[in-house]
mmCIF file of C-alpha atoms in Angstrom:
data_model
loop_
_atom_site.group_PDB
_atom_site.id
_atom_site.type_symbol
_atom_site.label_atom_id
_atom_site.label_comp_id
_atom_site.label_asym_id
_atom_site.label_seq_id
_atom_site.Cartn_x
_atom_site.Cartn_y
_atom_site.Cartn_z
ATOM 1 C CA MET A 1141 4.021 -64.966 -4.142
ATOM 2 C CA SER A 1142 4.813 -61.426 -5.531
ATOM 3 C CA VAL A 1143 3.748 -58.294 -3.780
ATOM 4 C CA LYS A 1144 2.657 -55.391 -5.955
ATOM 5 C CA ALA A 1145 3.338 -51.953 -4.468
ATOM 6 C CA VAL A 1146 0.429 -49.678 -4.436
ATOM 7 C CA VAL A 1147 1.028 -45.895 -5.102
ATOM 8 C CA ARG A 1148 -1.228 -43.552 -3.366
ATOM 9 C CA GLY A 1149 -1.198 -39.944 -4.592
ATOM 10 C CA TYR A 1150 1.010 -38.721 -7.434
ATOM 11 C CA MET A 1151 4.559 -39.243 -8.482
ATOM 12 C CA PRO A 1152 6.854 -36.388 -9.310
ATOM 13 C CA GLU A 1153 6.412 -36.952 -13.159
ATOM 14 C CA ASP A 1154 2.511 -36.988 -12.852
ATOM 15 C CA VAL A 1155 0.381 -33.994 -13.521
ATOM 16 C CA PRO A 1156 -2.789 -33.907 -11.186
ATOM 17 C CA PRO A 1157 -5.995 -32.329 -12.298
ATOM 18 C CA PHE A 1158 -6.230 -28.612 -11.526
ATOM 19 C CA GLY A 1159 -8.372 -29.013 -8.403
ATOM 20 C CA ALA A 1160 -6.007 -31.512 -6.830
ATOM 21 C CA LEU A 1161 -3.005 -29.590 -7.933
ATOM 22 C CA LEU A 1162 -4.386 -26.479 -6.302
ATOM 23 C CA SER A 1163 -5.219 -28.335 -3.111
ATOM 24 C CA LEU A 1164 -1.908 -30.003 -2.798
ATOM 25 C CA ALA A 1165 -0.122 -26.606 -3.610
ATOM 26 C CA VAL A 1166 -2.073 -25.091 -0.520
ATOM 27 C CA GLN A 1167 -0.864 -27.892 1.538
ATOM 28 C CA GLN A 1168 2.602 -27.474 0.563
ATOM 29 C CA VAL A 1169 2.366 -23.695 1.536
ATOM 30 C CA LEU A 1170 0.955 -24.665 4.821
ATOM 31 C CA THR A 1171 3.710 -27.202 5.306
ATOM 32 C CA MET A 1172 6.659 -24.953 4.509
ATOM 33 C CA PHE A 1173 5.328 -21.562 5.445
ATOM 34 C CA PRO A 1174 5.296 -21.926 9.333
ATOM 35 C CA ALA A 1175 8.849 -23.538 9.412
ATOM 36 C CA THR A 1176 10.363 -20.810 7.136
ATOM 37 C CA VAL A 1177 8.663 -18.027 9.010
ATOM 38 C CA LEU A 1178 9.567 -19.439 12.418
ATOM 39 C CA VAL A 1179 13.180 -19.426 11.541
ATOM 40 C CA ALA A 1180 13.029 -15.832 10.639
ATOM 41 C CA ILE A 1181 11.098 -14.842 13.752
ATOM 42 C CA LEU A 1182 13.542 -16.758 16.131
ATOM 43 C CA THR A 1183 16.623 -15.240 14.419
ATOM 44 C CA LYS A 1184 14.982 -11.711 14.051
ATOM 45 C CA MET A 1185 15.443 -11.737 10.255
ATOM 46 C CA ASP A 1186 12.906 -10.005 7.969
ATOM 47 C CA VAL A 1187 10.045 -12.420 7.073
ATOM 48 C CA GLY A 1188 9.613 -11.074 3.709
ATOM 49 C CA ALA A 1189 13.234 -11.193 2.706
ATOM 50 C CA THR A 1190 13.339 -14.730 3.992
ATOM 51 C CA LEU A 1191 10.307 -15.924 1.914
ATOM 52 C CA PHE A 1192 11.688 -14.009 -1.063
ATOM 53 C CA THR A 1193 15.228 -15.540 -0.992
ATOM 54 C CA SER A 1194 13.760 -18.904 -0.269
ATOM 55 C CA GLY A 1195 11.651 -18.763 -3.357
ATOM 56 C CA ILE A 1196 14.545 -17.627 -5.486
ATOM 57 C CA GLY A 1197 16.778 -20.335 -4.162
ATOM 58 C CA THR A 1198 14.049 -22.917 -4.971
ATOM 59 C CA ILE A 1199 13.809 -21.735 -8.550
ATOM 60 C CA ILE A 1200 17.542 -21.851 -8.954
ATOM 61 C CA ALA A 1201 17.717 -25.364 -7.527
ATOM 62 C CA LEU A 1202 14.944 -26.512 -9.900
ATOM 63 C CA LEU A 1203 16.606 -25.060 -12.952
ATOM 64 C CA VAL A 1204 20.092 -26.469 -12.000
ATOM 65 C CA SER A 1205 18.622 -30.029 -11.234
ATOM 66 C CA ARG A 1206 16.554 -29.684 -14.463
ATOM 67 C CA ARG A 1207 13.372 -30.125 -12.347
ATOM 68 C CA ARG A 1208 14.402 -33.723 -11.331
ATOM 69 C CA ILE A 1209 14.283 -32.813 -7.473
ATOM 70 C CA PRO A 1210 10.793 -31.300 -6.839
ATOM 71 C CA MET A 1211 11.815 -29.852 -3.512
ATOM 72 C CA TYR A 1212 11.099 -26.589 -1.605
ATOM 73 C CA TYR A 1213 14.303 -25.091 -0.166
ATOM 74 C CA GLY A 1214 13.221 -23.195 2.989
ATOM 75 C CA SER A 1215 15.072 -22.047 6.058
ATOM 76 C CA SER A 1216 17.236 -24.565 7.679
ATOM 77 C CA PHE A 1217 16.798 -25.257 11.440
ATOM 78 C CA SER A 1218 20.300 -26.535 11.517
ATOM 79 C CA TYR A 1219 21.811 -23.011 11.946
ATOM 80 C CA ILE A 1220 19.419 -21.372 14.255
ATOM 81 C CA ALA A 1221 21.645 -21.791 17.446
ATOM 82 C CA VAL A 1222 24.695 -20.566 15.546
ATOM 83 C CA ILE A 1223 22.913 -17.516 14.174
ATOM 84 C CA MET A 1224 21.423 -16.641 17.504
ATOM 85 C CA ALA A 1225 24.820 -17.045 19.307
ATOM 86 C CA ALA A 1226 26.567 -14.808 16.682
ATOM 87 C CA MET A 1227 23.817 -12.026 17.158
ATOM 88 C CA ILE A 1228 24.043 -12.309 20.850
ATOM 89 C CA GLN A 1229 27.793 -11.956 20.878
ATOM 90 C CA PHE A 1230 28.214 -9.058 18.339
ATOM 91 C CA VAL A 1231 24.881 -7.148 18.436
ATOM 92 C CA PRO A 1232 23.404 -7.981 21.843
ATOM 93 C CA ASP A 1233 21.437 -4.626 22.186
ATOM 94 C CA CYS A 1234 19.526 -5.182 18.986
ATOM 95 C CA PHE A 1235 18.942 -9.005 19.321
ATOM 96 C CA ASN A 1236 17.854 -8.866 22.969
ATOM 97 C CA ASP A 1237 15.501 -5.987 22.629
ATOM 98 C CA VAL A 1238 12.148 -7.589 22.968
ATOM 99 C CA THR A 1239 10.366 -4.697 21.151
ATOM 100 C CA MET A 1240 12.327 -5.383 18.000
ATOM 101 C CA THR A 1241 11.218 -8.175 15.591
ATOM 102 C CA TYR A 1242 13.836 -7.300 13.068
ATOM 103 C CA CYS A 1243 17.644 -6.817 13.717
ATOM 104 C CA PRO A 1244 19.115 -5.485 10.503
ATOM 105 C CA GLU A 1245 22.698 -5.236 11.980
ATOM 106 C CA GLY A 1246 22.667 -8.843 13.089
ATOM 107 C CA VAL A 1247 21.198 -9.945 9.744
ATOM 108 C CA ARG A 1248 24.127 -8.234 7.889
ATOM 109 C CA LEU A 1249 26.589 -9.967 10.093
ATOM 110 C CA VAL A 1250 25.220 -13.483 9.799
ATOM 111 C CA GLN A 1251 24.785 -13.126 6.128
ATOM 112 C CA ALA A 1252 28.543 -13.483 5.670
ATOM 113 C CA GLY A 1253 28.466 -16.760 7.466
ATOM 114 C CA ILE A 1254 25.490 -18.023 5.513
ATOM 115 C CA ILE A 1255 27.320 -17.094 2.271
ATOM 116 C CA GLY A 1256 30.467 -18.941 3.389
ATOM 117 C CA THR A 1257 28.305 -21.957 4.478
ATOM 118 C CA GLY A 1258 26.575 -22.020 1.051
ATOM 119 C CA VAL A 1259 29.837 -22.164 -0.753
ATOM 120 C CA LEU A 1260 31.139 -24.883 1.551
ATOM 121 C CA GLU A 1261 27.988 -27.028 0.863
ATOM 122 C CA ILE A 1262 28.529 -26.476 -2.759
ATOM 123 C CA LEU A 1263 31.996 -27.824 -2.657
ATOM 124 C CA LEU A 1264 30.799 -30.764 -0.448
ATOM 125 C CA GLY A 1265 28.168 -31.405 -2.935
ATOM 126 C CA LEU A 1266 30.521 -31.570 -5.781
ATOM 127 C CA LEU A 1267 32.817 -33.905 -3.622
ATOM 128 C CA ILE A 1268 29.878 -36.194 -3.100
ATOM 129 C CA VAL A 1269 29.180 -36.437 -6.822
ATOM 130 C CA ARG A 1270 32.872 -37.272 -7.287
ATOM 131 C CA VAL A 1271 33.270 -39.959 -4.644
ATOM 132 C CA GLY A 1272 29.731 -41.239 -4.610
ATOM 133 C CA LYS A 1273 26.968 -41.679 -1.852
ATOM 134 C CA ALA A 1274 28.440 -44.946 -0.656
ATOM 135 C CA ALA A 1275 31.702 -43.384 0.384
ATOM 136 C CA LEU A 1276 29.819 -40.719 2.119
ATOM 137 C CA ASP A 1277 27.718 -43.250 4.181
ATOM 138 C CA LYS A 1278 31.007 -44.797 5.417
ATOM 139 C CA VAL A 1279 31.917 -41.449 6.864
ATOM 140 C CA LEU A 1280 28.521 -40.303 7.978
ATOM 141 C CA PRO A 1281 26.425 -43.401 8.538
ATOM 142 C CA ALA A 1282 22.913 -43.300 9.884
ATOM 143 C CA SER A 1283 23.993 -43.774 13.393
ATOM 144 C CA ILE A 1284 25.574 -40.237 13.248
ATOM 145 C CA THR A 1285 23.280 -38.358 11.065
ATOM 146 C CA GLY A 1286 20.078 -39.676 12.862
ATOM 147 C CA PRO A 1287 20.947 -38.403 16.301
ATOM 148 C CA VAL A 1288 21.918 -34.935 14.781
ATOM 149 C CA ALA A 1289 18.535 -34.633 13.200
ATOM 150 C CA LEU A 1290 16.826 -35.678 16.427
ATOM 151 C CA LEU A 1291 18.815 -33.078 18.387
ATOM 152 C CA ILE A 1292 17.685 -30.412 15.970
ATOM 153 C CA GLY A 1293 14.089 -31.291 16.519
ATOM 154 C CA LEU A 1294 14.357 -31.531 20.381
ATOM 155 C CA SER A 1295 16.138 -28.233 20.455
ATOM 156 C CA LEU A 1296 13.141 -26.631 18.949
ATOM 157 C CA ALA A 1297 10.712 -28.433 21.124
ATOM 158 C CA GLY A 1298 10.799 -25.573 23.640
ATOM 159 C CA ALA A 1299 9.681 -22.996 21.036
ATOM 160 C CA ALA A 1300 6.713 -25.408 19.890
ATOM 161 C CA ILE A 1301 5.559 -25.875 23.464
ATOM 162 C CA ASN A 1302 5.699 -22.187 24.088
ATOM 163 C CA MET A 1303 3.548 -21.534 21.041
ATOM 164 C CA ALA A 1304 1.074 -24.311 21.924
ATOM 165 C CA ALA A 1305 0.765 -22.926 25.456
ATOM 166 C CA ALA A 1306 -0.735 -19.846 24.130
ATOM 167 C CA ASN A 1307 -3.949 -21.863 23.781
ATOM 168 C CA TRP A 1308 -3.657 -25.523 24.537
ATOM 169 C CA ALA A 1309 -7.259 -26.120 23.421
ATOM 170 C CA VAL A 1310 -6.634 -25.015 19.767
ATOM 171 C CA ALA A 1311 -3.322 -26.816 19.620
ATOM 172 C CA LEU A 1312 -4.726 -30.115 20.699
ATOM 173 C CA VAL A 1313 -7.734 -29.875 18.451
ATOM 174 C CA THR A 1314 -5.566 -28.970 15.466
ATOM 175 C CA LEU A 1315 -3.227 -31.913 16.315
ATOM 176 C CA ALA A 1316 -6.241 -34.427 16.657
ATOM 177 C CA ALA A 1317 -7.854 -33.290 13.501
ATOM 178 C CA THR A 1318 -4.536 -33.785 11.510
ATOM 179 C CA ILE A 1319 -3.785 -37.130 13.031
ATOM 180 C CA LEU A 1320 -7.482 -38.333 12.514
ATOM 181 C CA ALA A 1321 -7.460 -37.128 8.840
ATOM 182 C CA SER A 1322 -4.024 -38.785 8.191
ATOM 183 C CA VAL A 1323 -5.110 -42.188 9.683
ATOM 184 C CA TYR A 1324 -8.804 -42.563 8.738
ATOM 185 C CA LEU A 1325 -8.872 -40.731 5.258
ATOM 186 C CA GLN A 1326 -5.707 -42.372 4.068
ATOM 187 C CA GLY A 1327 -6.276 -43.878 0.567
ATOM 188 C CA LYS A 1328 -9.692 -42.345 0.217
ATOM 189 C CA GLY A 1329 -9.184 -39.871 -2.664
ATOM 190 C CA LEU A 1330 -7.888 -36.341 -2.512
ATOM 191 C CA LEU A 1331 -8.951 -35.848 1.091
ATOM 192 C CA GLY A 1332 -6.751 -38.613 2.129
ATOM 193 C CA MET A 1333 -3.798 -36.515 0.811
ATOM 194 C CA LEU A 1334 -4.691 -33.365 2.671
ATOM 195 C CA PRO A 1335 -4.378 -34.043 6.405
ATOM 196 C CA ILE A 1336 -2.421 -30.878 7.000
ATOM 197 C CA VAL A 1337 -5.083 -28.628 5.143
ATOM 198 C CA ILE A 1338 -7.832 -30.392 7.147
ATOM 199 C CA GLY A 1339 -6.043 -29.846 10.503
ATOM 200 C CA ALA A 1340 -5.222 -26.267 9.766
ATOM 201 C CA ALA A 1341 -8.841 -25.553 8.642
ATOM 202 C CA VAL A 1342 -10.297 -27.248 11.702
ATOM 203 C CA GLY A 1343 -7.892 -25.398 14.014
ATOM 204 C CA TYR A 1344 -8.486 -22.048 12.421
ATOM 205 C CA ALA A 1345 -12.320 -22.466 12.513
ATOM 206 C CA PHE A 1346 -11.996 -23.577 16.193
ATOM 207 C CA SER A 1347 -9.869 -20.245 16.893
ATOM 208 C CA VAL A 1348 -12.566 -18.092 15.194
ATOM 209 C CA LEU A 1349 -15.340 -19.638 17.290
ATOM 210 C CA LEU A 1350 -13.245 -18.866 20.407
ATOM 211 C CA GLY A 1351 -12.864 -15.247 19.339
ATOM 212 C CA ILE A 1352 -9.006 -15.321 19.494
ATOM 213 C CA VAL A 1353 -8.326 -14.450 16.003
ATOM 214 C CA ASP A 1354 -7.140 -10.846 15.464
ATOM 215 C CA PHE A 1355 -8.276 -9.673 11.999
ATOM 216 C CA SER A 1356 -6.968 -6.116 12.726
ATOM 217 C CA VAL A 1357 -3.509 -7.360 11.756
ATOM 218 C CA VAL A 1358 -4.722 -8.234 8.345
ATOM 219 C CA ASP A 1359 -6.767 -4.981 8.049
ATOM 220 C CA ASN A 1360 -3.487 -2.883 8.832
ATOM 221 C CA ALA A 1361 -1.183 -4.865 6.627
ATOM 222 C CA ALA A 1362 -0.053 -3.301 3.333
ATOM 223 C CA TRP A 1363 -1.350 -4.941 0.135
ATOM 224 C CA VAL A 1364 2.167 -4.826 -1.349
ATOM 225 C CA ALA A 1365 5.464 -4.561 0.642
ATOM 226 C CA LEU A 1366 9.047 -4.897 -0.561
ATOM 227 C CA PRO A 1367 11.409 -7.114 1.503
ATOM 228 C CA ASN A 1368 14.166 -5.564 3.595
ATOM 229 C CA LEU A 1369 17.089 -6.751 1.562
ATOM 230 C CA THR A 1370 20.689 -6.052 3.237
ATOM 231 C CA LEU A 1371 24.242 -6.620 2.179
ATOM 232 C CA PRO A 1372 26.504 -8.786 4.231
ATOM 233 C CA VAL A 1373 29.552 -7.459 6.239
ATOM 234 C CA PHE A 1374 32.750 -9.644 6.424
ATOM 235 C CA ASP A 1375 34.758 -7.705 9.094
ATOM 236 C CA GLY A 1376 32.656 -8.680 11.916
ATOM 237 C CA VAL A 1377 31.483 -5.119 12.599
ATOM 238 C CA PRO A 1378 27.866 -4.518 11.246
#
């Protein structure tokens, strides 16, 4: 007896209707935005510069891959500990100052390391293309890469708990709404593909009802703001 696979949603080569396309785009933003911004906050980088360079990197990757890999290239959680350790070592006054949300001296310092890491990853990518994925799997099997990914997630659990602790009611309501939408709306049209949008909307509405949403931050924000772009330093002295 043959089993026919059922595809729910859209494949990369599909073009959804405009309404579905817009809704899924909003969900993509809600999925990538918190993680990308969180890395910038934890490492005291400029949020605007992080989003700007992330977008540029995504566009370059799409062009290089000829749009065959529809992925968003956001901030990597793999380097948070290394970046923070470097800033604490070389610019402790700037990084440890709780009143500062942006540490330009530290950013310039770690930019050199980020560039070096990027070059190394390009070379590794070319090597993988040369030798093939099967050869890489022999060196780095799932038994090695899996625990590494697990450790990255566990290392960030503390930050997630601290954020949720600001208001456990909102955190639990948002989590419950997302899980319920993911389970009970699965396969039921467009809504079944938008559990994150539903969870975020329910959590935000609940926050407004509790009166904990501060709209003054939005009122005081500039309509247009340029990212704080900096140049790297390679001598270890920002």
